[in-house]
Amino acid sequence: MKALIIGFFSKTYMPYMQRYEKIFQENNVEYDIVTFDRDSNGKIEQNGNTYLFKHMTGTNKLELLFLSIKYRRLIVKLLKKNRYDKLVILTTMPGILIHRKLLKRYKNNYIFDYRDYTYEKIGIYRKIVDKIIQNSYCTLMSSKGYMKFFENKDKIIITHNISNEEHQEEKAIDLRVKENLNIGFLGYVRYFDVNSKLINAFKNSEKVSFTYIGLPFKDCDLEGFCKVNNIQNVKFMGRYENSEKAKLYKDIDIINSIYSLDSEEVQPAIPNRLYDAALFKKPIITAKGTYLAQIVEEYQLGFSIDVYQEDVREALENYQSNFNAQEFTKRCNQFLEEIYQDEKKCNEATKNFVQA
């Protein structure tokens, strides 16, 4: 048997790919990977069993559509050349690009790994996604918040964007004794409006600093914003590898996961940072009105804020002064126990998929 894992980002931003690689390796399955590397330009590159489609993208939707069509050609070429028996589709767009082939040739022979709400408000798009779910072997979905958009729920299994479990911290540090809090963000840097508002609330503070680690979207020039406004307590570190997370989080006290509510796609989403918070025992700040905020408040993993309506400084001070490291550690571990139960089901489904 030979399988193909199809992604729409570079591997750094798809840590959930590791599940499939591990299970394929454990079951001696020959497999290839094809990914869309948006962080560099160049020719299509093959590195071992991995094919890299290298094109930098911005916020121009027409440009992304054009590049997606070119990426589809590469996928179709690989399918024809290597005649894969089974596929793993990571995120929605690759599934949309080859949905006809999935429904005709690979019915019940692919896993659909659904991670993001994108254009589902468009009826025809949502119907195609629904068909992809219906015809999959199973669909792993990264948030219960997404389930409301689809009719075919019987094949859906909830999964989680968790990685680096081997490096998890045993306990949280006591934030009450910290004289300077470093609020850190790891991932694609987006949502200029809320982040600039957050940064400005603590402009040149001696008690709070910010770190952004990851490549920024073209419409999120926070570094330029800080230079123009002479803001000195913000550091930008650029691209990172998923394997570096544990080390990077050592210098971070609180995780920034505040999203802009202008974008409908983020309201039901669960980002990797939630699992990072529980693993590395770091409280997380979220935006009120999101599904993420509901989970954070339910498990007491941090706090949520409306940066436009509330005093962010006061909210942070209150959280720090009332922080209980022992209780927070307990909450993180309770959350992780439930996550691991879900992940066990996902791993079993993936193993059954390989062995079917």
mmCIF file of C-alpha atoms in Angstrom, residues 48-316:
data_model
loop_
_atom_site.group_PDB
_atom_site.id
_atom_site.type_symbol
_atom_site.label_atom_id
_atom_site.label_comp_id
_atom_site.label_asym_id
_atom_site.label_seq_id
_atom_site.Cartn_x
_atom_site.Cartn_y
_atom_site.Cartn_z
ATOM 1 C CA GLY A 48 13.154 12.507 0.185
ATOM 2 C CA ASN A 49 9.473 11.577 0.240
ATOM 3 C CA THR A 50 8.357 15.217 0.493
ATOM 4 C CA TYR A 51 7.364 17.444 -2.431
ATOM 5 C CA LEU A 52 7.463 21.194 -1.794
ATOM 6 C CA PHE A 53 5.409 23.625 -3.844
ATOM 7 C CA LYS A 54 7.227 26.879 -3.040
ATOM 8 C CA HIS A 55 5.399 30.149 -3.637
ATOM 9 C CA MET A 56 5.083 33.073 -1.243
ATOM 10 C CA THR A 57 1.519 34.303 -0.885
ATOM 11 C CA GLY A 58 -0.044 37.466 0.427
ATOM 12 C CA THR A 59 -3.607 38.540 1.093
ATOM 13 C CA ASN A 60 -4.587 38.827 -2.579
ATOM 14 C CA LYS A 61 -7.291 36.198 -3.058
ATOM 15 C CA LEU A 62 -6.922 36.105 -6.844
ATOM 16 C CA GLU A 63 -3.210 35.401 -6.484
ATOM 17 C CA LEU A 64 -3.923 32.599 -4.007
ATOM 18 C CA LEU A 65 -6.550 31.160 -6.377
ATOM 19 C CA PHE A 66 -4.039 31.144 -9.254
ATOM 20 C CA LEU A 67 -1.361 29.481 -7.125
ATOM 21 C CA SER A 68 -3.904 26.961 -5.813
ATOM 22 C CA ILE A 69 -4.684 25.913 -9.382
ATOM 23 C CA LYS A 70 -0.964 25.419 -10.008
ATOM 24 C CA TYR A 71 -0.677 23.445 -6.780
ATOM 25 C CA ARG A 72 -3.601 21.273 -7.875
ATOM 26 C CA ARG A 73 -1.713 20.380 -11.046
ATOM 27 C CA LEU A 74 1.171 19.080 -8.947
ATOM 28 C CA ILE A 75 -1.173 16.991 -6.781
ATOM 29 C CA VAL A 76 -2.954 15.516 -9.814
ATOM 30 C CA LYS A 77 0.392 14.747 -11.430
ATOM 31 C CA LEU A 78 1.530 12.866 -8.322
ATOM 32 C CA LEU A 79 -1.756 10.938 -8.090
ATOM 33 C CA LYS A 80 -1.455 9.850 -11.701
ATOM 34 C CA LYS A 81 2.239 9.008 -11.528
ATOM 35 C CA ASN A 82 2.343 7.125 -8.223
ATOM 36 C CA ARG A 83 -1.185 5.647 -8.091
ATOM 37 C CA TYR A 84 -1.642 6.030 -4.350
ATOM 38 C CA ASP A 85 -4.058 3.681 -2.615
ATOM 39 C CA LYS A 86 -5.033 6.031 0.184
ATOM 40 C CA LEU A 87 -4.885 9.744 0.903
ATOM 41 C CA VAL A 88 -4.803 12.027 3.922
ATOM 42 C CA ILE A 89 -6.204 15.486 3.202
ATOM 43 C CA LEU A 90 -4.942 18.119 5.644
ATOM 44 C CA THR A 91 -7.289 21.135 5.787
ATOM 45 C CA THR A 92 -10.159 21.966 3.469
ATOM 46 C CA MET A 93 -8.604 23.612 0.433
ATOM 47 C CA PRO A 94 -6.665 20.563 -0.855
ATOM 48 C CA GLY A 95 -9.917 18.591 -0.569
ATOM 49 C CA ILE A 96 -11.795 21.223 -2.552
ATOM 50 C CA LEU A 97 -9.081 21.300 -5.224
ATOM 51 C CA ILE A 98 -9.332 17.561 -5.926
ATOM 52 C CA HIS A 99 -12.865 16.836 -4.669
ATOM 53 C CA ARG A 100 -13.982 15.167 -7.901
ATOM 54 C CA LYS A 101 -11.131 12.674 -7.671
ATOM 55 C CA LEU A 102 -11.878 12.056 -4.002
ATOM 56 C CA LEU A 103 -15.547 11.332 -4.661
ATOM 57 C CA LYS A 104 -14.969 9.146 -7.746
ATOM 58 C CA ARG A 105 -11.673 7.339 -7.192
ATOM 59 C CA TYR A 106 -10.969 7.510 -3.459
ATOM 60 C CA LYS A 107 -14.391 7.076 -1.834
ATOM 61 C CA ASN A 108 -13.854 5.704 1.710
ATOM 62 C CA ASN A 109 -10.102 5.622 1.022
ATOM 63 C CA TYR A 110 -9.138 9.006 2.430
ATOM 64 C CA ILE A 111 -9.075 10.708 5.794
ATOM 65 C CA PHE A 112 -10.242 14.309 5.748
ATOM 66 C CA ASP A 113 -8.525 16.378 8.447
ATOM 67 C CA TYR A 114 -10.676 19.507 8.844
ATOM 68 C CA ARG A 115 -8.937 22.409 10.605
ATOM 69 C CA ASP A 116 -10.340 25.753 9.464
ATOM 70 C CA TYR A 117 -13.595 27.470 8.586
ATOM 71 C CA THR A 118 -12.971 29.385 5.347
ATOM 72 C CA TYR A 119 -15.667 29.879 2.684
ATOM 73 C CA GLU A 120 -18.372 27.641 4.171
ATOM 74 C CA LYS A 121 -20.860 30.507 4.196
ATOM 75 C CA ILE A 122 -20.967 30.057 0.402
ATOM 76 C CA GLY A 123 -23.614 27.388 -0.166
ATOM 77 C CA ILE A 124 -21.942 25.450 -2.993
ATOM 78 C CA TYR A 125 -18.614 25.405 -1.128
ATOM 79 C CA ARG A 126 -20.249 24.076 2.036
ATOM 80 C CA LYS A 127 -22.092 21.371 0.044
ATOM 81 C CA ILE A 128 -18.811 20.193 -1.493
ATOM 82 C CA VAL A 129 -17.193 20.026 1.946
ATOM 83 C CA ASP A 130 -20.217 18.092 3.206
ATOM 84 C CA LYS A 131 -19.782 15.570 0.372
ATOM 85 C CA ILE A 132 -16.077 15.246 1.139
ATOM 86 C CA ILE A 133 -16.985 14.450 4.770
ATOM 87 C CA GLN A 134 -19.699 11.990 3.732
ATOM 88 C CA ASN A 135 -17.406 10.063 1.365
ATOM 89 C CA SER A 136 -14.361 9.992 3.641
ATOM 90 C CA TYR A 137 -13.248 6.958 5.626
ATOM 91 C CA CYS A 138 -13.526 9.328 8.562
ATOM 92 C CA THR A 139 -13.184 13.065 9.132
ATOM 93 C CA LEU A 140 -11.066 14.373 11.983
ATOM 94 C CA MET A 141 -12.341 17.818 12.999
ATOM 95 C CA SER A 142 -10.311 20.154 15.210
ATOM 96 C CA SER A 143 -13.226 21.910 16.931
ATOM 97 C CA LYS A 144 -16.759 20.973 17.948
ATOM 98 C CA GLY A 145 -17.612 24.519 16.959
ATOM 99 C CA TYR A 146 -17.367 23.552 13.288
ATOM 100 C CA MET A 147 -19.921 20.744 13.442
ATOM 101 C CA LYS A 148 -22.892 23.109 13.253
ATOM 102 C CA PHE A 149 -22.025 23.955 9.643
ATOM 103 C CA PHE A 150 -22.441 20.425 8.268
ATOM 104 C CA GLU A 151 -25.196 17.851 7.824
ATOM 105 C CA ASN A 152 -23.051 14.704 7.706
ATOM 106 C CA LYS A 153 -21.838 14.265 11.279
ATOM 107 C CA ASP A 154 -21.702 10.477 11.578
ATOM 108 C CA LYS A 155 -18.142 10.259 10.209
ATOM 109 C CA ILE A 156 -16.758 13.130 12.293
ATOM 110 C CA ILE A 157 -14.304 12.487 15.134
ATOM 111 C CA ILE A 158 -13.022 15.410 17.212
ATOM 112 C CA THR A 159 -9.247 15.827 17.107
ATOM 113 C CA HIS A 160 -6.792 18.320 18.565
ATOM 114 C CA ASN A 161 -3.784 20.332 17.347
ATOM 115 C CA ILE A 162 -1.454 19.002 19.999
ATOM 116 C CA SER A 163 2.255 18.262 19.614
ATOM 117 C CA ASN A 164 5.462 18.302 21.678
ATOM 118 C CA GLU A 165 3.820 16.275 24.458
ATOM 119 C CA GLU A 166 7.213 14.821 25.329
ATOM 120 C CA HIS A 167 8.381 18.304 26.374
ATOM 121 C CA GLN A 168 5.448 19.321 28.551
ATOM 122 C CA GLU A 169 6.103 21.139 31.795
ATOM 123 C CA GLU A 170 5.183 19.577 35.132
ATOM 124 C CA LYS A 171 3.910 22.744 36.769
ATOM 125 C CA ALA A 172 3.210 26.416 36.206
ATOM 126 C CA ILE A 173 5.369 29.210 37.526
ATOM 127 C CA ASP A 174 3.889 31.647 40.030
ATOM 128 C CA LEU A 175 2.986 34.757 38.019
ATOM 129 C CA ARG A 176 2.446 36.759 41.176
ATOM 130 C CA VAL A 177 6.209 37.036 41.752
ATOM 131 C CA LYS A 178 7.025 38.073 38.177
ATOM 132 C CA GLU A 179 8.116 41.689 37.871
ATOM 133 C CA ASN A 180 7.906 41.620 34.086
ATOM 134 C CA LEU A 181 5.365 39.541 32.170
ATOM 135 C CA ASN A 182 6.275 38.485 28.635
ATOM 136 C CA ILE A 183 3.153 37.910 26.507
ATOM 137 C CA GLY A 184 4.094 35.684 23.572
ATOM 138 C CA PHE A 185 2.548 34.739 20.242
ATOM 139 C CA LEU A 186 3.710 31.745 18.147
ATOM 140 C CA GLY A 187 2.300 31.174 14.665
ATOM 141 C CA TYR A 188 1.383 33.118 11.565
ATOM 142 C CA VAL A 189 1.110 36.701 12.869
ATOM 143 C CA ARG A 190 -2.324 38.039 11.953
ATOM 144 C CA TYR A 191 -5.092 40.383 13.138
ATOM 145 C CA PHE A 192 -3.378 43.745 13.125
ATOM 146 C CA ASP A 193 -6.314 45.620 14.660
ATOM 147 C CA VAL A 194 -6.563 43.739 17.957
ATOM 148 C CA ASN A 195 -2.826 43.169 18.344
ATOM 149 C CA SER A 196 -1.932 46.815 17.742
ATOM 150 C CA LYS A 197 -4.595 47.761 20.284
ATOM 151 C CA LEU A 198 -3.113 45.299 22.801
ATOM 152 C CA ILE A 199 0.441 46.499 22.233
ATOM 153 C CA ASN A 200 -0.581 50.138 22.511
ATOM 154 C CA ALA A 201 -2.265 49.495 25.852
ATOM 155 C CA PHE A 202 1.151 48.560 27.280
ATOM 156 C CA LYS A 203 3.299 50.914 25.226
ATOM 157 C CA ASN A 204 6.856 50.937 26.670
ATOM 158 C CA SER A 205 5.650 49.381 29.911
ATOM 159 C CA GLU A 206 8.360 48.253 32.323
ATOM 160 C CA LYS A 207 6.102 45.481 33.626
ATOM 161 C CA VAL A 208 4.815 43.944 30.374
ATOM 162 C CA SER A 209 6.610 43.022 27.158
ATOM 163 C CA PHE A 210 5.544 41.219 23.976
ATOM 164 C CA THR A 211 7.176 38.648 21.729
ATOM 165 C CA TYR A 212 5.885 37.652 18.275
ATOM 166 C CA ILE A 213 7.433 34.515 16.811
ATOM 167 C CA GLY A 214 6.396 33.569 13.294
ATOM 168 C CA LEU A 215 6.042 35.090 9.860
ATOM 169 C CA PRO A 216 3.552 37.970 9.573
ATOM 170 C CA PHE A 217 0.757 38.258 7.039
ATOM 171 C CA LYS A 218 1.354 41.154 4.675
ATOM 172 C CA ASP A 219 -1.552 43.090 6.175
ATOM 173 C CA CYS A 220 -0.195 42.715 9.717
ATOM 174 C CA ASP A 221 2.921 44.881 9.925
ATOM 175 C CA LEU A 222 3.125 45.098 13.698
ATOM 176 C CA GLU A 223 6.880 45.595 13.553
ATOM 177 C CA GLY A 224 6.385 48.679 11.379
ATOM 178 C CA PHE A 225 3.659 49.884 13.745
ATOM 179 C CA CYS A 226 6.074 49.646 16.683
ATOM 180 C CA LYS A 227 8.812 51.509 14.824
ATOM 181 C CA VAL A 228 6.484 54.345 13.784
ATOM 182 C CA ASN A 229 5.124 54.700 17.311
ATOM 183 C CA ASN A 230 8.510 54.268 19.034
ATOM 184 C CA ILE A 231 7.347 51.224 20.993
ATOM 185 C CA GLN A 232 10.348 49.484 22.557
ATOM 186 C CA ASN A 233 8.866 46.627 24.580
ATOM 187 C CA VAL A 234 7.964 44.377 21.613
ATOM 188 C CA LYS A 235 10.294 41.795 20.035
ATOM 189 C CA PHE A 236 9.868 40.043 16.666
ATOM 190 C CA MET A 237 11.685 36.779 16.002
ATOM 191 C CA GLY A 238 10.449 35.514 12.618
ATOM 192 C CA ARG A 239 10.097 31.926 11.493
ATOM 193 C CA TYR A 240 10.480 28.953 13.840
ATOM 194 C CA GLU A 241 10.269 25.166 13.693
ATOM 195 C CA ASN A 242 7.632 23.231 15.613
ATOM 196 C CA SER A 243 10.410 21.294 17.377
ATOM 197 C CA GLU A 244 11.617 24.595 18.921
ATOM 198 C CA LYS A 245 8.350 25.332 20.747
ATOM 199 C CA ALA A 246 9.344 23.987 24.150
ATOM 200 C CA LYS A 247 12.495 26.106 24.184
ATOM 201 C CA LEU A 248 10.723 29.237 22.924
ATOM 202 C CA TYR A 249 7.969 28.990 25.523
ATOM 203 C CA LYS A 250 10.561 29.009 28.318
ATOM 204 C CA ASP A 251 10.778 32.793 27.940
ATOM 205 C CA ILE A 252 7.023 33.356 27.654
ATOM 206 C CA ASP A 253 4.748 33.853 30.667
ATOM 207 C CA ILE A 254 1.342 34.278 29.013
ATOM 208 C CA ILE A 255 0.209 33.152 25.555
ATOM 209 C CA ASN A 256 -1.474 35.663 23.273
ATOM 210 C CA SER A 257 -4.374 34.153 21.325
ATOM 211 C CA ILE A 258 -6.561 37.209 20.821
ATOM 212 C CA TYR A 259 -8.302 37.138 17.447
ATOM 213 C CA SER A 260 -10.232 39.737 15.514
ATOM 214 C CA LEU A 261 -13.971 39.074 15.532
ATOM 215 C CA ASP A 262 -14.223 40.771 12.132
ATOM 216 C CA SER A 263 -13.292 37.407 10.658
ATOM 217 C CA GLU A 264 -16.082 34.818 10.931
ATOM 218 C CA GLU A 265 -13.599 31.974 10.452
ATOM 219 C CA VAL A 266 -11.964 32.432 13.863
ATOM 220 C CA GLN A 267 -15.079 32.294 16.050
ATOM 221 C CA PRO A 268 -15.376 28.461 16.068
ATOM 222 C CA ALA A 269 -11.617 27.776 15.697
ATOM 223 C CA ILE A 270 -9.330 26.102 18.231
ATOM 224 C CA PRO A 271 -5.683 27.128 17.634
ATOM 225 C CA ASN A 272 -2.524 25.198 18.514
ATOM 226 C CA ARG A 273 -1.866 27.771 21.219
ATOM 227 C CA LEU A 274 -4.633 26.339 23.425
ATOM 228 C CA TYR A 275 -2.780 23.023 23.628
ATOM 229 C CA ASP A 276 0.536 24.815 24.048
ATOM 230 C CA ALA A 277 -0.981 26.577 27.067
ATOM 231 C CA ALA A 278 -1.962 23.297 28.704
ATOM 232 C CA LEU A 279 1.280 21.480 27.828
ATOM 233 C CA PHE A 280 3.690 24.223 28.824
ATOM 234 C CA LYS A 281 1.535 25.450 31.722
ATOM 235 C CA LYS A 282 1.182 28.997 30.415
ATOM 236 C CA PRO A 283 -2.089 30.959 30.829
ATOM 237 C CA ILE A 284 -3.691 32.074 27.578
ATOM 238 C CA ILE A 285 -5.476 35.336 26.713
ATOM 239 C CA THR A 286 -8.389 35.045 24.269
ATOM 240 C CA ALA A 287 -10.978 37.284 22.649
ATOM 241 C CA LYS A 288 -14.458 37.350 24.139
ATOM 242 C CA GLY A 289 -17.140 35.998 21.838
ATOM 243 C CA THR A 290 -15.105 33.067 20.479
ATOM 244 C CA TYR A 291 -15.517 29.326 21.029
ATOM 245 C CA LEU A 292 -11.908 29.363 22.242
ATOM 246 C CA ALA A 293 -12.893 31.787 25.010
ATOM 247 C CA GLN A 294 -15.662 29.393 26.123
ATOM 248 C CA ILE A 295 -13.160 26.555 26.522
ATOM 249 C CA VAL A 296 -10.560 28.730 28.263
ATOM 250 C CA GLU A 297 -13.152 29.963 30.746
ATOM 251 C CA GLU A 298 -14.654 26.484 31.277
ATOM 252 C CA TYR A 299 -11.291 24.941 32.150
ATOM 253 C CA GLN A 300 -9.879 28.143 33.718
ATOM 254 C CA LEU A 301 -6.825 28.117 31.472
ATOM 255 C CA GLY A 302 -6.554 31.890 31.262
ATOM 256 C CA PHE A 303 -8.936 34.763 30.644
ATOM 257 C CA SER A 304 -10.799 36.461 27.799
ATOM 258 C CA ILE A 305 -10.940 40.149 27.020
ATOM 259 C CA ASP A 306 -12.587 42.637 24.681
ATOM 260 C CA VAL A 307 -9.692 44.953 23.814
ATOM 261 C CA TYR A 308 -12.091 47.624 22.543
ATOM 262 C CA GLN A 309 -14.435 47.759 25.511
ATOM 263 C CA GLU A 310 -12.352 46.758 28.527
ATOM 264 C CA ASP A 311 -9.272 48.012 30.345
ATOM 265 C CA VAL A 312 -6.651 45.439 29.290
ATOM 266 C CA ARG A 313 -4.118 46.644 31.872
ATOM 267 C CA GLU A 314 -6.605 46.209 34.716
ATOM 268 C CA ALA A 315 -7.678 42.752 33.457
ATOM 269 C CA LEU A 316 -4.071 41.537 33.312
#
